[in-house]
């Protein structure tokens, strides 16, 4: 589809930019041949109206464009590719940030689950100590009573 987009931009640029390039007579003499595919031709027909060619034909015409227009088209294509890369990078960075948040939450949950048994142990020790103190006090009271 990149070729389709390149060629579509090429056609739309040539229709809008042909009057702008009239002052560049030296560059107009030089041209570049580009091959258009069926998808691009169909897109152009849908965008700009019907063409005299039947829609079902399987053509890949060669179109001659001025070098300046081809260079401009190439610039648009490179800008578009860079924009796509930048957008993908933003999406990737957001996904990484979300993954880091999930990883931190999981780590916190794991640490909390590890701390809970330690807290339970402390509580058990406190209860055991309280029971032991109560037993000691009871023994001391029995010893006082017997003396």
Tab-separated table of N, CA and C in Angstrom:
chain	number	residue	atom	x	y	z
A	1	UNK	N	0.813	-1.196	0.000
A	1	UNK	CA	0.000	0.000	0.000
A	1	UNK	C	0.854	1.256	0.000
A	2	UNK	N	2.093	1.170	0.447
A	2	UNK	CA	2.966	2.339	0.429
A	2	UNK	C	3.126	2.848	-0.989
A	3	UNK	N	3.257	1.932	-1.951
A	3	UNK	CA	3.355	2.337	-3.343
A	3	UNK	C	2.087	3.041	-3.772
A	4	UNK	N	0.942	2.538	-3.341
A	4	UNK	CA	-0.325	3.168	-3.673
A	4	UNK	C	-0.359	4.587	-3.144
A	5	UNK	N	0.052	4.754	-1.898
A	5	UNK	CA	0.030	6.069	-1.292
A	5	UNK	C	0.995	7.002	-2.005
A	6	UNK	N	2.172	6.483	-2.330
A	6	UNK	CA	3.154	7.298	-3.032
A	6	UNK	C	2.577	7.756	-4.359
A	7	UNK	N	2.006	6.819	-5.057
A	7	UNK	CA	1.496	7.136	-6.377
A	7	UNK	C	0.265	8.026	-6.282
A	8	UNK	N	-0.561	7.842	-5.256
A	8	UNK	CA	-1.723	8.688	-5.089
A	8	UNK	C	-1.288	10.113	-4.802
A	9	UNK	N	-0.317	10.258	-3.916
A	9	UNK	CA	0.193	11.587	-3.622
A	9	UNK	C	0.801	12.193	-4.872
A	10	UNK	N	1.433	11.353	-5.643
A	10	UNK	CA	2.043	11.798	-6.882
A	10	UNK	C	0.995	12.404	-7.788
A	11	UNK	N	-0.122	11.716	-7.955
A	11	UNK	CA	-1.178	12.194	-8.823
A	11	UNK	C	-1.819	13.448	-8.251
A	12	UNK	N	-2.133	13.458	-6.977
A	12	UNK	CA	-2.777	14.622	-6.393
A	12	UNK	C	-1.823	15.808	-6.388
A	13	UNK	N	-0.555	15.558	-6.194
A	13	UNK	CA	0.427	16.638	-6.235
A	13	UNK	C	0.556	17.184	-7.640
A	14	UNK	N	0.487	16.303	-8.636
A	14	UNK	CA	0.648	16.766	-10.007
A	14	UNK	C	-0.542	17.596	-10.430
A	15	UNK	N	-1.738	17.272	-9.941
A	15	UNK	CA	-2.899	18.049	-10.329
A	15	UNK	C	-2.909	19.399	-9.626
A	16	UNK	N	-2.411	19.450	-8.388
A	16	UNK	CA	-2.415	20.711	-7.662
A	16	UNK	C	-1.125	21.492	-7.860
A	17	UNK	N	-0.047	20.813	-8.158
A	17	UNK	CA	1.241	21.478	-8.228
A	17	UNK	C	1.715	21.774	-9.631
A	18	UNK	N	0.970	21.408	-10.654
A	18	UNK	CA	1.453	21.613	-12.012
A	18	UNK	C	1.520	23.085	-12.358
A	19	UNK	N	0.609	23.916	-11.836
A	19	UNK	CA	0.660	25.338	-12.130
A	19	UNK	C	1.790	26.010	-11.364
A	20	UNK	N	2.168	25.472	-10.212
A	20	UNK	CA	3.242	26.052	-9.411
A	20	UNK	C	4.605	25.789	-10.024
A	21	UNK	N	4.765	24.697	-10.770
A	21	UNK	CA	6.067	24.344	-11.299
A	21	UNK	C	6.331	24.958	-12.670
A	22	UNK	N	5.434	25.807	-13.172
A	22	UNK	CA	5.611	26.368	-14.508
A	22	UNK	C	6.801	27.313	-14.574
A	23	UNK	N	7.208	27.906	-13.479
A	23	UNK	CA	8.340	28.809	-13.463
A	23	UNK	C	9.670	28.089	-13.494
A	24	UNK	N	9.688	26.811	-13.278
A	24	UNK	CA	10.925	26.041	-13.233
A	24	UNK	C	11.104	25.302	-14.554
A	25	UNK	N	11.444	26.030	-15.606
A	25	UNK	CA	11.504	25.418	-16.940
A	25	UNK	C	12.635	24.404	-17.062
A	26	UNK	N	13.724	24.603	-16.341
A	26	UNK	CA	14.830	23.645	-16.424
A	26	UNK	C	14.436	22.311	-15.809
A	27	UNK	N	13.756	22.339	-14.664
A	27	UNK	CA	13.334	21.105	-14.017
A	27	UNK	C	12.220	20.419	-14.779
A	28	UNK	N	11.417	21.194	-15.534
A	28	UNK	CA	10.339	20.593	-16.307
A	28	UNK	C	10.887	19.727	-17.424
A	29	UNK	N	12.058	20.072	-17.927
A	29	UNK	CA	12.647	19.286	-19.005
A	29	UNK	C	13.026	17.894	-18.512
A	30	UNK	N	13.415	17.785	-17.254
A	30	UNK	CA	13.782	16.490	-16.691
A	30	UNK	C	12.535	15.861	-16.089
A	31	UNK	N	12.365	14.568	-16.347
A	31	UNK	CA	11.189	13.899	-15.795
A	31	UNK	C	11.573	12.536	-15.236
A	32	UNK	N	10.678	12.015	-14.419
A	32	UNK	CA	10.852	10.715	-13.799
A	32	UNK	C	9.627	9.887	-14.159
A	33	UNK	N	9.852	8.628	-14.506
A	33	UNK	CA	8.739	7.740	-14.822
A	33	UNK	C	8.398	6.900	-13.597
A	34	UNK	N	7.134	6.924	-13.215
A	34	UNK	CA	6.653	6.146	-12.081
A	34	UNK	C	5.490	5.267	-12.531
A	35	UNK	N	5.441	4.063	-11.987
A	35	UNK	CA	4.393	3.112	-12.350
A	35	UNK	C	3.267	3.205	-11.326
A	36	UNK	N	2.038	3.347	-11.824
A	36	UNK	CA	0.866	3.392	-10.960
A	36	UNK	C	0.201	2.025	-10.954
A	37	UNK	N	-0.323	1.623	-9.805
A	37	UNK	CA	-1.006	0.329	-9.763
A	37	UNK	C	-2.519	0.515	-9.724
A	38	UNK	N	-3.241	-0.601	-9.789
A	38	UNK	CA	-4.703	-0.566	-9.879
A	38	UNK	C	-5.361	0.090	-8.675
A	39	UNK	N	-4.860	-0.197	-7.485
A	39	UNK	CA	-5.458	0.386	-6.282
A	39	UNK	C	-5.393	1.906	-6.321
A	40	UNK	N	-4.262	2.422	-6.740
A	40	UNK	CA	-4.105	3.868	-6.824
A	40	UNK	C	-5.048	4.449	-7.867
A	41	UNK	N	-5.121	3.818	-9.003
A	41	UNK	CA	-6.002	4.304	-10.066
A	41	UNK	C	-7.446	4.314	-9.579
A	42	UNK	N	-7.860	3.266	-8.892
A	42	UNK	CA	-9.217	3.196	-8.350
A	42	UNK	C	-9.449	4.314	-7.335
A	43	UNK	N	-8.481	4.559	-6.461
A	43	UNK	CA	-8.612	5.643	-5.479
A	43	UNK	C	-8.740	6.991	-6.179
A	44	UNK	N	-7.955	7.189	-7.213
A	44	UNK	CA	-8.013	8.454	-7.951
A	44	UNK	C	-9.356	8.617	-8.649
A	45	UNK	N	-9.871	7.538	-9.224
A	45	UNK	CA	-11.183	7.606	-9.869
A	45	UNK	C	-12.264	7.940	-8.848
A	46	UNK	N	-12.182	7.342	-7.676
A	46	UNK	CA	-13.175	7.609	-6.637
A	46	UNK	C	-13.050	9.029	-6.095
A	47	UNK	N	-11.839	9.544	-6.048
A	47	UNK	CA	-11.611	10.880	-5.498
A	47	UNK	C	-11.936	11.981	-6.500
A	48	UNK	N	-11.474	11.820	-7.740
A	48	UNK	CA	-11.569	12.899	-8.722
A	48	UNK	C	-12.622	12.667	-9.799
A	49	UNK	N	-13.315	11.567	-9.758
A	49	UNK	CA	-14.364	11.324	-10.747
A	49	UNK	C	-13.983	10.215	-11.697
A	50	UNK	N	-14.937	9.892	-12.556
A	50	UNK	CA	-14.753	8.778	-13.483
A	50	UNK	C	-13.724	9.093	-14.552
A	51	UNK	N	-13.021	8.065	-14.906
A	51	UNK	CA	-12.024	8.157	-15.966
A	51	UNK	C	-12.598	7.451	-17.188
A	52	UNK	N	-12.050	7.700	-18.342
A	52	UNK	CA	-12.548	7.047	-19.554
A	52	UNK	C	-12.160	5.574	-19.604
A	53	UNK	N	-11.241	5.149	-18.738
A	53	UNK	CA	-10.840	3.741	-18.714
A	53	UNK	C	-11.870	2.923	-17.952
A	54	UNK	N	-12.155	1.719	-18.437
A	54	UNK	CA	-13.067	0.848	-17.688
A	54	UNK	C	-12.467	0.496	-16.329
A	55	UNK	N	-13.320	0.402	-15.314
A	55	UNK	CA	-12.858	0.136	-13.957
A	55	UNK	C	-12.252	-1.234	-13.779
A	56	UNK	N	-12.636	-2.196	-14.598
A	56	UNK	CA	-12.156	-3.556	-14.422
A	56	UNK	C	-10.834	-3.847	-15.106
A	57	UNK	N	-10.263	-2.869	-15.791
A	57	UNK	CA	-9.008	-3.122	-16.505
A	57	UNK	C	-7.865	-3.282	-15.517
A	58	UNK	N	-6.942	-4.146	-15.869
A	58	UNK	CA	-5.774	-4.402	-15.031
A	58	UNK	C	-4.586	-3.674	-15.650
A	59	UNK	N	-4.473	-2.382	-15.352
A	59	UNK	CA	-3.411	-1.562	-15.933
A	59	UNK	C	-2.441	-1.104	-14.858
A	60	UNK	N	-1.215	-0.919	-15.257
A	60	UNK	CA	-0.208	-0.289	-14.411
A	60	UNK	C	0.520	0.729	-15.273
A	61	UNK	N	-0.120	1.877	-15.516
A	61	UNK	CA	0.470	2.849	-16.435
A	61	UNK	C	1.730	3.498	-15.873
A	62	UNK	N	2.601	3.886	-16.786
A	62	UNK	CA	3.808	4.632	-16.437
A	62	UNK	C	3.483	6.105	-16.629
A	63	UNK	N	3.713	6.886	-15.579
A	63	UNK	CA	3.401	8.310	-15.620
A	63	UNK	C	4.704	9.087	-15.529
A	64	UNK	N	4.872	10.052	-16.441
A	64	UNK	CA	6.056	10.918	-16.401
A	64	UNK	C	5.723	12.150	-15.574
A	65	UNK	N	6.577	12.408	-14.596
A	65	UNK	CA	6.416	13.575	-13.737
A	65	UNK	C	7.688	14.406	-13.763
A	66	UNK	N	7.556	15.717	-13.606
A	66	UNK	CA	8.755	16.541	-13.474
A	66	UNK	C	9.546	16.107	-12.238
A	67	UNK	N	10.868	16.207	-12.334
A	67	UNK	CA	11.730	15.806	-11.222
A	67	UNK	C	11.357	16.571	-9.954
A	68	UNK	N	11.060	17.855	-10.098
A	68	UNK	CA	10.717	18.655	-8.914
A	68	UNK	C	9.463	18.112	-8.231
A	69	UNK	N	8.483	17.704	-9.024
A	69	UNK	CA	7.260	17.144	-8.451
A	69	UNK	C	7.534	15.781	-7.824
A	70	UNK	N	8.342	14.971	-8.480
A	70	UNK	CA	8.699	13.663	-7.928
A	70	UNK	C	9.459	13.835	-6.613
A	71	UNK	N	10.363	14.828	-6.566
A	71	UNK	CA	11.112	15.096	-5.333
A	71	UNK	C	10.164	15.570	-4.229
A	72	UNK	N	9.205	16.415	-4.593
A	72	UNK	CA	8.215	16.891	-3.627
A	72	UNK	C	7.371	15.716	-3.124
A	73	UNK	N	6.957	14.857	-4.025
A	73	UNK	CA	6.197	13.664	-3.656
A	73	UNK	C	7.007	12.792	-2.705
A	74	UNK	N	8.271	12.604	-3.020
A	74	UNK	CA	9.146	11.803	-2.167
A	74	UNK	C	9.242	12.423	-0.768
A	75	UNK	N	9.334	13.739	-0.713
A	75	UNK	CA	9.365	14.433	0.580
A	75	UNK	C	8.093	14.184	1.379
A	76	UNK	N	6.941	14.251	0.710
A	76	UNK	CA	5.672	13.958	1.387
A	76	UNK	C	5.639	12.527	1.900
A	77	UNK	N	6.133	11.617	1.097
A	77	UNK	CA	6.146	10.205	1.494
A	77	UNK	C	7.035	10.021	2.720
A	78	UNK	N	8.230	10.604	2.693
A	78	UNK	CA	9.144	10.470	3.829
A	78	UNK	C	8.552	11.106	5.088
A	79	UNK	N	7.899	12.268	4.931
A	79	UNK	CA	7.243	12.907	6.082
A	79	UNK	C	6.148	12.011	6.646
A	80	UNK	N	5.381	11.401	5.751
A	80	UNK	CA	4.303	10.510	6.175
A	80	UNK	C	4.852	9.296	6.909
A	81	UNK	N	5.909	8.712	6.380
A	81	UNK	CA	6.531	7.555	7.028
A	81	UNK	C	7.057	7.947	8.402
A	82	UNK	N	7.718	9.106	8.494
A	82	UNK	CA	8.243	9.563	9.783
A	82	UNK	C	7.109	9.816	10.770
A	83	UNK	N	6.003	10.389	10.289
A	83	UNK	CA	4.850	10.613	11.168
A	83	UNK	C	4.305	9.295	11.691
A	84	UNK	N	4.212	8.301	10.805
A	84	UNK	CA	3.739	6.978	11.227
A	84	UNK	C	4.671	6.370	12.265
A	85	UNK	N	5.967	6.499	12.044
A	85	UNK	CA	6.949	5.976	13.000
A	85	UNK	C	6.800	6.690	14.341
A	86	UNK	N	6.645	8.021	14.301
A	86	UNK	CA	6.484	8.793	15.537
A	86	UNK	C	5.226	8.370	16.291
A	87	UNK	N	4.120	8.181	15.553
A	87	UNK	CA	2.870	7.750	16.186
A	87	UNK	C	3.031	6.368	16.808
A	88	UNK	N	3.688	5.472	16.093
A	88	UNK	CA	3.916	4.130	16.630
A	88	UNK	C	4.796	4.192	17.873
A	89	UNK	N	5.787	5.076	17.864
A	89	UNK	CA	6.673	5.223	19.020
A	89	UNK	C	5.891	5.706	20.236
A	90	UNK	N	4.964	6.638	20.014
A	90	UNK	CA	4.134	7.136	21.114
A	90	UNK	C	3.285	6.010	21.681
A	91	UNK	N	2.693	5.207	20.789
A	91	UNK	CA	1.874	4.072	21.236
A	91	UNK	C	2.730	3.085	22.022
A	92	UNK	N	3.923	2.807	21.518
A	92	UNK	CA	4.828	1.872	22.202
A	92	UNK	C	5.211	2.413	23.575
A	93	UNK	N	5.515	3.709	23.654
A	93	UNK	CA	5.886	4.307	24.936
A	93	UNK	C	4.732	4.235	25.934
A	94	UNK	N	3.497	4.452	25.443
A	94	UNK	CA	2.334	4.335	26.326
A	94	UNK	C	2.175	2.902	26.813
A	95	UNK	N	2.371	1.939	25.915
A	95	UNK	CA	2.260	0.535	26.300
A	95	UNK	C	3.327	0.168	27.328
A	96	UNK	N	4.538	0.674	27.128
A	96	UNK	CA	5.620	0.401	28.076
A	96	UNK	C	5.281	0.996	29.439
A	97	UNK	N	4.751	2.227	29.439
A	97	UNK	CA	4.374	2.859	30.708
A	97	UNK	C	3.283	2.054	31.411
A	98	UNK	N	2.304	1.582	30.639
A	98	UNK	CA	1.242	0.759	31.232
A	98	UNK	C	1.809	-0.549	31.768
A	99	UNK	N	2.710	-1.161	31.000
A	99	UNK	CA	3.339	-2.402	31.457
A	99	UNK	C	4.117	-2.178	32.751
A	100	UNK	N	4.815	-1.045	32.835
A	100	UNK	CA	5.566	-0.740	34.048
A	100	UNK	C	4.630	-0.557	35.241
A	101	UNK	N	3.480	0.097	34.994
A	101	UNK	CA	2.512	0.276	36.074
A	101	UNK	C	1.979	-1.074	36.549
A	102	UNK	N	1.639	-1.937	35.596
A	102	UNK	CA	1.130	-3.266	35.952
A	102	UNK	C	2.200	-4.053	36.703
A	103	UNK	N	3.439	-3.978	36.225
A	103	UNK	CA	4.532	-4.694	36.891
A	103	UNK	C	4.714	-4.178	38.318
A	104	UNK	N	4.628	-2.860	38.495
A	104	UNK	CA	4.767	-2.290	39.844
A	104	UNK	C	3.621	-2.742	40.737
A	105	UNK	N	2.399	-2.748	40.199
A	105	UNK	CA	1.258	-3.216	40.991
A	105	UNK	C	1.431	-4.676	41.389
A	106	UNK	N	1.870	-5.490	40.446
A	106	UNK	CA	2.094	-6.905	40.751
A	106	UNK	C	3.190	-7.078	41.796
A	107	UNK	N	4.246	-6.290	41.666
A	107	UNK	CA	5.337	-6.365	42.636
A	107	UNK	C	4.850	-5.928	44.019
A	108	UNK	N	4.065	-4.851	44.051
A	108	UNK	CA	3.518	-4.389	45.331
A	108	UNK	C	2.620	-5.451	45.956
A	109	UNK	N	1.792	-6.080	45.120
A	109	UNK	CA	0.918	-7.141	45.632
A	109	UNK	C	1.737	-8.303	46.180
A	110	UNK	N	2.787	-8.654	45.456
A	110	UNK	CA	3.635	-9.757	45.907
A	110	UNK	C	4.321	-9.407	47.223
A	111	UNK	N	4.841	-8.183	47.301
A	111	UNK	CA	5.493	-7.758	48.538
A	111	UNK	C	4.498	-7.726	49.694
A	112	UNK	N	3.290	-7.246	49.411
A	112	UNK	CA	2.266	-7.210	50.463
A	112	UNK	C	1.874	-8.611	50.894
A	113	UNK	N	1.792	-9.526	49.943
A	113	UNK	CA	1.433	-10.897	50.315
A	113	UNK	C	2.557	-11.543	51.120
A	114	UNK	N	3.790	-11.148	50.850
A	114	UNK	CA	4.911	-11.668	51.632
A	114	UNK	C	4.940	-11.047	53.026
A	115	UNK	N	4.516	-9.816	53.146
A	115	UNK	CA	4.513	-9.135	54.439
A	115	UNK	C	3.401	-9.664	55.338
A	116	UNK	N	2.302	-10.059	54.772
A	116	UNK	CA	1.169	-10.510	55.579
A	116	UNK	C	1.548	-11.678	56.485
A	117	UNK	N	2.200	-12.718	55.990
A	117	UNK	CA	2.594	-13.789	56.910
A	117	UNK	C	3.535	-13.283	57.996
A	118	UNK	N	4.394	-12.348	57.695
A	118	UNK	CA	5.288	-11.807	58.709
A	118	UNK	C	4.479	-11.085	59.779
A	119	UNK	N	3.487	-10.330	59.356
A	119	UNK	CA	2.623	-9.641	60.298
A	119	UNK	C	1.850	-10.666	61.132
A	120	UNK	N	1.374	-11.702	60.478
A	120	UNK	CA	0.654	-12.765	61.189
A	120	UNK	C	1.563	-13.431	62.217
A	121	UNK	N	2.815	-13.643	61.838
A	121	UNK	CA	3.779	-14.229	62.781
A	121	UNK	C	3.949	-13.342	64.001
A	122	UNK	N	4.062	-12.057	63.773
A	122	UNK	CA	4.230	-11.113	64.884
A	122	UNK	C	3.003	-11.152	65.791
A	123	UNK	N	1.838	-11.175	65.179
A	123	UNK	CA	0.613	-11.232	65.980
A	123	UNK	C	0.559	-12.534	66.786
A	124	UNK	N	0.935	-13.635	66.152
A	124	UNK	CA	0.966	-14.921	66.867
A	124	UNK	C	1.956	-14.876	68.026
A	125	UNK	N	3.102	-14.255	67.793
A	125	UNK	CA	4.105	-14.147	68.859
A	125	UNK	C	3.575	-13.294	70.007
A	126	UNK	N	2.892	-12.204	69.682
A	126	UNK	CA	2.319	-11.338	70.718
A	126	UNK	C	1.297	-12.110	71.549
A	127	UNK	N	0.458	-12.870	70.868
A	127	UNK	CA	-0.548	-13.673	71.584
A	127	UNK	C	0.147	-14.718	72.452
A	128	UNK	N	1.137	-15.382	71.875
A	128	UNK	CA	1.872	-16.399	72.644
A	128	UNK	C	2.555	-15.767	73.848
A	129	UNK	N	3.130	-14.593	73.669
A	129	UNK	CA	3.784	-13.896	74.774
A	129	UNK	C	2.769	-13.505	75.842
A	130	UNK	N	1.625	-13.006	75.410
A	130	UNK	CA	0.577	-12.629	76.368
A	130	UNK	C	0.095	-13.853	77.141
A	131	UNK	N	-0.091	-14.973	76.446
A	131	UNK	CA	-0.510	-16.212	77.111
A	131	UNK	C	0.572	-16.662	78.080
A	132	UNK	N	1.821	-16.573	77.668
A	132	UNK	CA	2.942	-16.969	78.533
A	132	UNK	C	2.998	-16.091	79.783
A	133	UNK	N	2.821	-14.774	79.608
A	133	UNK	CA	2.826	-13.863	80.761
A	133	UNK	C	1.672	-14.195	81.699
A	134	UNK	N	0.530	-14.464	81.096
A	134	UNK	CA	-0.630	-14.820	81.932
A	134	UNK	C	-0.349	-16.104	82.701
A	135	UNK	N	0.268	-17.078	82.053
A	135	UNK	CA	0.627	-18.332	82.738
A	135	UNK	C	1.640	-18.064	83.846
A	136	UNK	N	2.598	-17.208	83.573
A	136	UNK	CA	3.614	-16.877	84.576
A	136	UNK	C	2.976	-16.202	85.787
A	137	UNK	N	2.085	-15.244	85.497
A	137	UNK	CA	1.407	-14.551	86.601
A	137	UNK	C	0.562	-15.530	87.411
A	138	UNK	N	-0.108	-16.440	86.721
A	138	UNK	CA	-0.930	-17.441	87.399
A	138	UNK	C	-0.067	-18.341	88.277
A	139	UNK	N	1.094	-18.732	87.751
A	139	UNK	CA	2.016	-19.558	88.543
A	139	UNK	C	2.529	-18.791	89.759
A	140	UNK	N	2.827	-17.515	89.563
A	140	UNK	CA	3.317	-16.709	90.684
A	140	UNK	C	2.237	-16.566	91.755
A	141	UNK	N	1.000	-16.376	91.327
A	141	UNK	CA	-0.091	-16.255	92.297
A	141	UNK	C	-0.287	-17.569	93.051
A	142	UNK	N	-0.193	-18.686	92.356
A	142	UNK	CA	-0.316	-19.995	93.016
A	142	UNK	C	0.829	-20.198	94.003
A	143	UNK	N	2.018	-19.771	93.591
A	143	UNK	CA	3.170	-19.900	94.486
A	143	UNK	C	2.993	-19.019	95.719
A	144	UNK	N	2.444	-17.833	95.593
A	144	UNK	CA	2.215	-16.945	96.738
A	144	UNK	C	1.167	-17.554	97.670
A	145	UNK	N	0.154	-18.130	97.041
A	145	UNK	CA	-0.907	-18.731	97.852
A	145	UNK	C	-0.378	-19.932	98.642
A	146	UNK	N	0.512	-20.691	98.072
A	146	UNK	CA	1.042	-21.875	98.741
A	146	UNK	C	2.089	-21.505	99.776
A	147	UNK	N	2.681	-20.366	99.720
A	147	UNK	CA	3.703	-19.969	100.694
A	147	UNK	C	3.063	-19.349	101.842
